[in-house]
Coordinates of C-alpha atoms in Angstrom, one line a residue:
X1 CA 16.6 -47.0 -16.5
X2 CA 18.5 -50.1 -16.6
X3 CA 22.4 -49.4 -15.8
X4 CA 21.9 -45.8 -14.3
X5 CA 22.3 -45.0 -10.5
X6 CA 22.9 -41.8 -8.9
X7 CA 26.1 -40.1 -9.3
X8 CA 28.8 -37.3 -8.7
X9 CA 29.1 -34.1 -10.4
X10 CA 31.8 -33.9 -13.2
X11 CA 35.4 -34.0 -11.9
X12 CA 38.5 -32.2 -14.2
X13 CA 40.7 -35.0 -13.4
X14 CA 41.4 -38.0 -10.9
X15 CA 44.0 -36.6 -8.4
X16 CA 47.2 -38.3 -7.9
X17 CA 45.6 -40.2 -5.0
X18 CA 43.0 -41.5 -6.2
X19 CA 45.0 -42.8 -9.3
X20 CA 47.4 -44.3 -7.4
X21 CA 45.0 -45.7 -5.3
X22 CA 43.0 -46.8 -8.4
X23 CA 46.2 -48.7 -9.7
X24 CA 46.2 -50.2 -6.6
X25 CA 43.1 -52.2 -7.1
X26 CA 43.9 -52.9 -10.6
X27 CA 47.3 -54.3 -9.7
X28 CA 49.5 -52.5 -11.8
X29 CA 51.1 -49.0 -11.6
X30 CA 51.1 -46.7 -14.7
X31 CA 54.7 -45.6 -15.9
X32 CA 52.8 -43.2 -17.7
X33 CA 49.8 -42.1 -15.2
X34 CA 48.0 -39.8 -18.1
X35 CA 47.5 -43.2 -20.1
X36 CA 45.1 -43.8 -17.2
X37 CA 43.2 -40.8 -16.5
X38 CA 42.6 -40.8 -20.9
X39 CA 41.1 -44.3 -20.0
X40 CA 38.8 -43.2 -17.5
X41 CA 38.2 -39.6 -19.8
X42 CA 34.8 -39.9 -21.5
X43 CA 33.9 -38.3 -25.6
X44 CA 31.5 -36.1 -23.8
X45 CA 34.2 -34.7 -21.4
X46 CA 36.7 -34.2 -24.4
X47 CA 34.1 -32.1 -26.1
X48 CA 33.3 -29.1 -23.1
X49 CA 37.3 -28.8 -23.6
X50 CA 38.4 -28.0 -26.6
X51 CA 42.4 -28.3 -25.7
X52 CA 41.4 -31.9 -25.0
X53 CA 42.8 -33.9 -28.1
X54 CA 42.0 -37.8 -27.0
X55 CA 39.2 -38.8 -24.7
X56 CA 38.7 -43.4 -24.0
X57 CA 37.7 -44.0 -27.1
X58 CA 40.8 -45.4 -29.0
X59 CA 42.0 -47.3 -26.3
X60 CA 38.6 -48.9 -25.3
X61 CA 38.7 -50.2 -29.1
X62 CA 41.9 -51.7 -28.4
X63 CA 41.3 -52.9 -24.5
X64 CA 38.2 -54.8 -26.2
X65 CA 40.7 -56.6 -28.2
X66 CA 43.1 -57.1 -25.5
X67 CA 40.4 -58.7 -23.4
X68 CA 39.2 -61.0 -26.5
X69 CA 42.7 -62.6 -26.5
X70 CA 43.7 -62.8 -22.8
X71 CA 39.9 -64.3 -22.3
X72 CA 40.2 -66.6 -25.4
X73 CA 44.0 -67.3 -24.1
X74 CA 42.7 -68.9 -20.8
X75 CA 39.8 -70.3 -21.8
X76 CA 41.5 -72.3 -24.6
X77 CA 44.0 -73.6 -22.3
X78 CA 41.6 -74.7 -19.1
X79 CA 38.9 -76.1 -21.2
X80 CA 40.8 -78.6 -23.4
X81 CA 37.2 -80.5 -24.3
X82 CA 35.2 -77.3 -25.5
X83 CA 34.8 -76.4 -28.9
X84 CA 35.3 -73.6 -30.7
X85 CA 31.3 -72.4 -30.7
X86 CA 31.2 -73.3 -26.7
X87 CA 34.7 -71.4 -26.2
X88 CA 33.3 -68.4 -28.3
X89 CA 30.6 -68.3 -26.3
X90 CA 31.6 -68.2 -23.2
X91 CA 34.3 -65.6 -24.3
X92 CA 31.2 -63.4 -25.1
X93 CA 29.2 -64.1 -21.5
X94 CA 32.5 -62.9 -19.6
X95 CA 32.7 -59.9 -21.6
X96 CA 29.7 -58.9 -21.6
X97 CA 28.4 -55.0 -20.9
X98 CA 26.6 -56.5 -17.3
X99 CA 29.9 -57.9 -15.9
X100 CA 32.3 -55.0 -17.1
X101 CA 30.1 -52.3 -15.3
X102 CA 29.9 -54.6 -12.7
X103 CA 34.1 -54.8 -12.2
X104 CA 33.7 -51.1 -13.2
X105 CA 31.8 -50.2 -10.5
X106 CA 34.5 -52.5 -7.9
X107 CA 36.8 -50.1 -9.0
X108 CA 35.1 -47.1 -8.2
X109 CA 35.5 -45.9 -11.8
X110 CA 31.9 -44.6 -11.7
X111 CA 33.8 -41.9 -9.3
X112 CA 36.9 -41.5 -11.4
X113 CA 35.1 -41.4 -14.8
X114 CA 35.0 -37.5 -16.7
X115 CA 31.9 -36.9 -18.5
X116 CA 31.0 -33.5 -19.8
X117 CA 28.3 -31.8 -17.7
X118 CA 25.4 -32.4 -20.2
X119 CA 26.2 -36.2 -20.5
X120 CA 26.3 -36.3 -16.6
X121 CA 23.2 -34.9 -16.3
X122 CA 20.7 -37.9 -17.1
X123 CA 22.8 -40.0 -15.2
X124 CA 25.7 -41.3 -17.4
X125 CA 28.6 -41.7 -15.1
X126 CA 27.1 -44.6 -14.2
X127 CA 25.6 -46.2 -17.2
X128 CA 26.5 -49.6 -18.1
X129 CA 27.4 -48.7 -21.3
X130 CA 30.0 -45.9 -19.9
X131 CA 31.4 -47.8 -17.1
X132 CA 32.3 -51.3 -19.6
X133 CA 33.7 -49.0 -22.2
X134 CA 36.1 -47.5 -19.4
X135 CA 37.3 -50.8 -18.2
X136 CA 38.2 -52.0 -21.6
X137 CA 39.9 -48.7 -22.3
X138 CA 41.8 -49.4 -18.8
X139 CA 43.3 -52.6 -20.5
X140 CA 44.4 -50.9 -23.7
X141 CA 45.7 -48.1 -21.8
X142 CA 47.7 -50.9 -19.7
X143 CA 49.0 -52.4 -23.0
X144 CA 50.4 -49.5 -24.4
X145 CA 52.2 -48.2 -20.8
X146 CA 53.6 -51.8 -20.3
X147 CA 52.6 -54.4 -23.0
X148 CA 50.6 -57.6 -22.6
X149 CA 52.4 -58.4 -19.1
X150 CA 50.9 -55.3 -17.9
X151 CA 47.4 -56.3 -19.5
X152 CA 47.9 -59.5 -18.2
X153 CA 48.3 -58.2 -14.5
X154 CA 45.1 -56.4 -14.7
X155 CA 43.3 -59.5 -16.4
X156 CA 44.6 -61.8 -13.5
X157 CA 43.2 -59.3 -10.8
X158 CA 39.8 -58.5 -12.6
X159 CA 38.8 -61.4 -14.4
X160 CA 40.5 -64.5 -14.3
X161 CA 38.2 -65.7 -11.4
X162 CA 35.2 -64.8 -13.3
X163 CA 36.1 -66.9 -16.2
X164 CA 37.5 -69.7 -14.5
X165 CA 34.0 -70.5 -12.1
X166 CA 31.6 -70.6 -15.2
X167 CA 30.2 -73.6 -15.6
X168 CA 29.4 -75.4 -19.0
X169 CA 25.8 -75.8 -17.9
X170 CA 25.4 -72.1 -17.6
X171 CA 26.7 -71.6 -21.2
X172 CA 23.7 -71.7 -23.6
X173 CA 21.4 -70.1 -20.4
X174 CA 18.8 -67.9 -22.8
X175 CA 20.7 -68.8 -26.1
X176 CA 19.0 -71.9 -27.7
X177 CA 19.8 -70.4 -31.0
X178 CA 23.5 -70.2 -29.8
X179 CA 23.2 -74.1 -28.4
X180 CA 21.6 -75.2 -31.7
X181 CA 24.5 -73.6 -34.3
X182 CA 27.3 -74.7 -32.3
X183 CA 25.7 -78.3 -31.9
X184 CA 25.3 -78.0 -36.1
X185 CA 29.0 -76.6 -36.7
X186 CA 30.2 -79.0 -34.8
X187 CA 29.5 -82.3 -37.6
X188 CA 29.8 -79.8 -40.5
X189 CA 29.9 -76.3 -42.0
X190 CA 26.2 -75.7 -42.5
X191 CA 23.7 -73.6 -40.7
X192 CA 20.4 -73.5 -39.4
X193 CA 17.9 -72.5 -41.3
X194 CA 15.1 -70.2 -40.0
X195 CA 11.7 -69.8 -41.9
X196 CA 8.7 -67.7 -40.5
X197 CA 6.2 -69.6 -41.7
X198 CA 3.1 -67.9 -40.4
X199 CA 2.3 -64.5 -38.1
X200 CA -1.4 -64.5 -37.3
X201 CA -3.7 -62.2 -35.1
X202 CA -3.8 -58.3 -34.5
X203 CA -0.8 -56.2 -34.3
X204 CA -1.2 -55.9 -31.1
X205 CA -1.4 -59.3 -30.0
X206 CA 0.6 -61.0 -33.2
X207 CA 1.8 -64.5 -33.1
X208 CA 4.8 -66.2 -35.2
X209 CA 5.3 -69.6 -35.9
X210 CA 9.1 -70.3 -37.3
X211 CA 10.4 -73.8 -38.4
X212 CA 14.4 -74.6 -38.1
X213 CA 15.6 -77.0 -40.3
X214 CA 18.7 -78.2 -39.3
X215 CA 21.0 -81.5 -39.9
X216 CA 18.1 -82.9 -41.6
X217 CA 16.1 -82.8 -38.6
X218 CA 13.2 -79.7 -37.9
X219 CA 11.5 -78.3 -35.6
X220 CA 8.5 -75.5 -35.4
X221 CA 8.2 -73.0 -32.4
X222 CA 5.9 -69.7 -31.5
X223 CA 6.6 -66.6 -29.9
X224 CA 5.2 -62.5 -29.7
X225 CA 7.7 -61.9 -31.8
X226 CA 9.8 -63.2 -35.1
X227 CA 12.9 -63.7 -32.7
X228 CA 11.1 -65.4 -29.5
X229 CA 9.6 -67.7 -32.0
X230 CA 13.3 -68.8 -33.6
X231 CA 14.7 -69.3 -30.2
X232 CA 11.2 -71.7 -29.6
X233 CA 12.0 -73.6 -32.3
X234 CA 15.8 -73.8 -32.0
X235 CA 14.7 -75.2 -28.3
X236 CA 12.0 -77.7 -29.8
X237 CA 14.9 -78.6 -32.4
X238 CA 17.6 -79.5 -29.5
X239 CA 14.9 -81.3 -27.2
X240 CA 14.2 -83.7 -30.0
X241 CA 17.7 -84.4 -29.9
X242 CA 17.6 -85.5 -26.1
X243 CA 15.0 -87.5 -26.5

């Protein structure tokens, strides 16, 4: 499966050690240490302990947000000629699930993290899914122990790099539909327009064919399925515009 490696056994807790060794990678040190060890404390865990009251949840909602706006913060200021569909974008690639386990797993959190012993048992200490949601609950637990300078630390160690090296031309990589709505939004407010206009052939073996109609141009593309074909056509759409 995708995202899942072999891990450890369920731990009660990170010892001091390892969280001071943890904040030692992140850059920061915790004023408040049990901020931390809530960030790295999965739902799962929270339930096999009933005397648990919080688990990552809460703070991963709000890391997700910090990281929106420190992201968004550095991109708007080093990439002065992108627009706001490129910029949103690229906020969305750096963020994504693949590159948080990724830092996730730098840090060792796939070590650190508590799940309950049923949720570790297929695996999930170090799913994707688990591992991002733990590094975003990091940053919100960094913003309530020290405010956005503490967030900031972390960012600057984990991820400023990361967004900084992207390149443009790797921006609209698999994301044609992306490409084609930002080129649109960028003369006015209107949309593309998606229209399956045919799906022929056996279920098994079904074929679509969608047209795009956009900024009074169209194009027609096919694919196994309703969204392959839109992405066809959104790529037939923008190679008429090249031409």
């Amino acid at each position: 499966v995708t995202g899942v490696q072999t891990c450890a056994l369920p731990i009660l807790e990170a010892t001091p050690e390892q969280l001071t060794a943890l904040e030692s990678r992140l850059g920061y040190a915790f004023a408040e240490p049990y901020l931390l060890q809530t960030a790295l404390t999965h739902p799962s865990f929270r339930h096999e302990h009933p005397g648990m009251q919080t688990d990552n949840q809460r703070l991963e909602f709000l890391g997700d947000a910090v990281l929106g706006l420190l992201l968004a913060e550095q991109l708007f200021l080093e990439r002065p000629n992108a627009d706001e569909g490129a910029l949103t974008v690229l906020r969305s690639r750096c963020a994504n699930g693949t590159i948080l386990a990724e830092i996730a797993r730098e840090l060792e959190l796939d070590n650190l993290l508590r799940l309950g012993r049923g949720a570790n048992s297929d695996g999930n200490r170090c799913r994707d899914s688990n591992l991002a949601a733990a590094i975003e609950a990091v940053l919100g637990a960094a913003w309530i122990d020290g405010g956005i300078e503490a967030a900031r630390a972390i960012y600057a160690r984990l991820f400023r790099d990361r967004a900084g090296v992207m390149q443009a031309d790797d921006l609209w990589r698999d994301n044609p539909k992306g490409e084609l709505q930002a080129h649109v939004q960028a003369a006015g407010p209107d949309l593309p327009v998606y229209t399956l206009i045919a799906a022929e052939g056996p279920d098994h073996a079904r074929r679509y064919r969608v047209r795009v109609e956009a900024a009074g141009y169209s194009a027609v593309g096919e694919g196994t399925s309703k969204r392959d074909a839109e992405k066809a056509a959104a790529r037939a759409w923008l190679a008429q515009q090249r031409q």
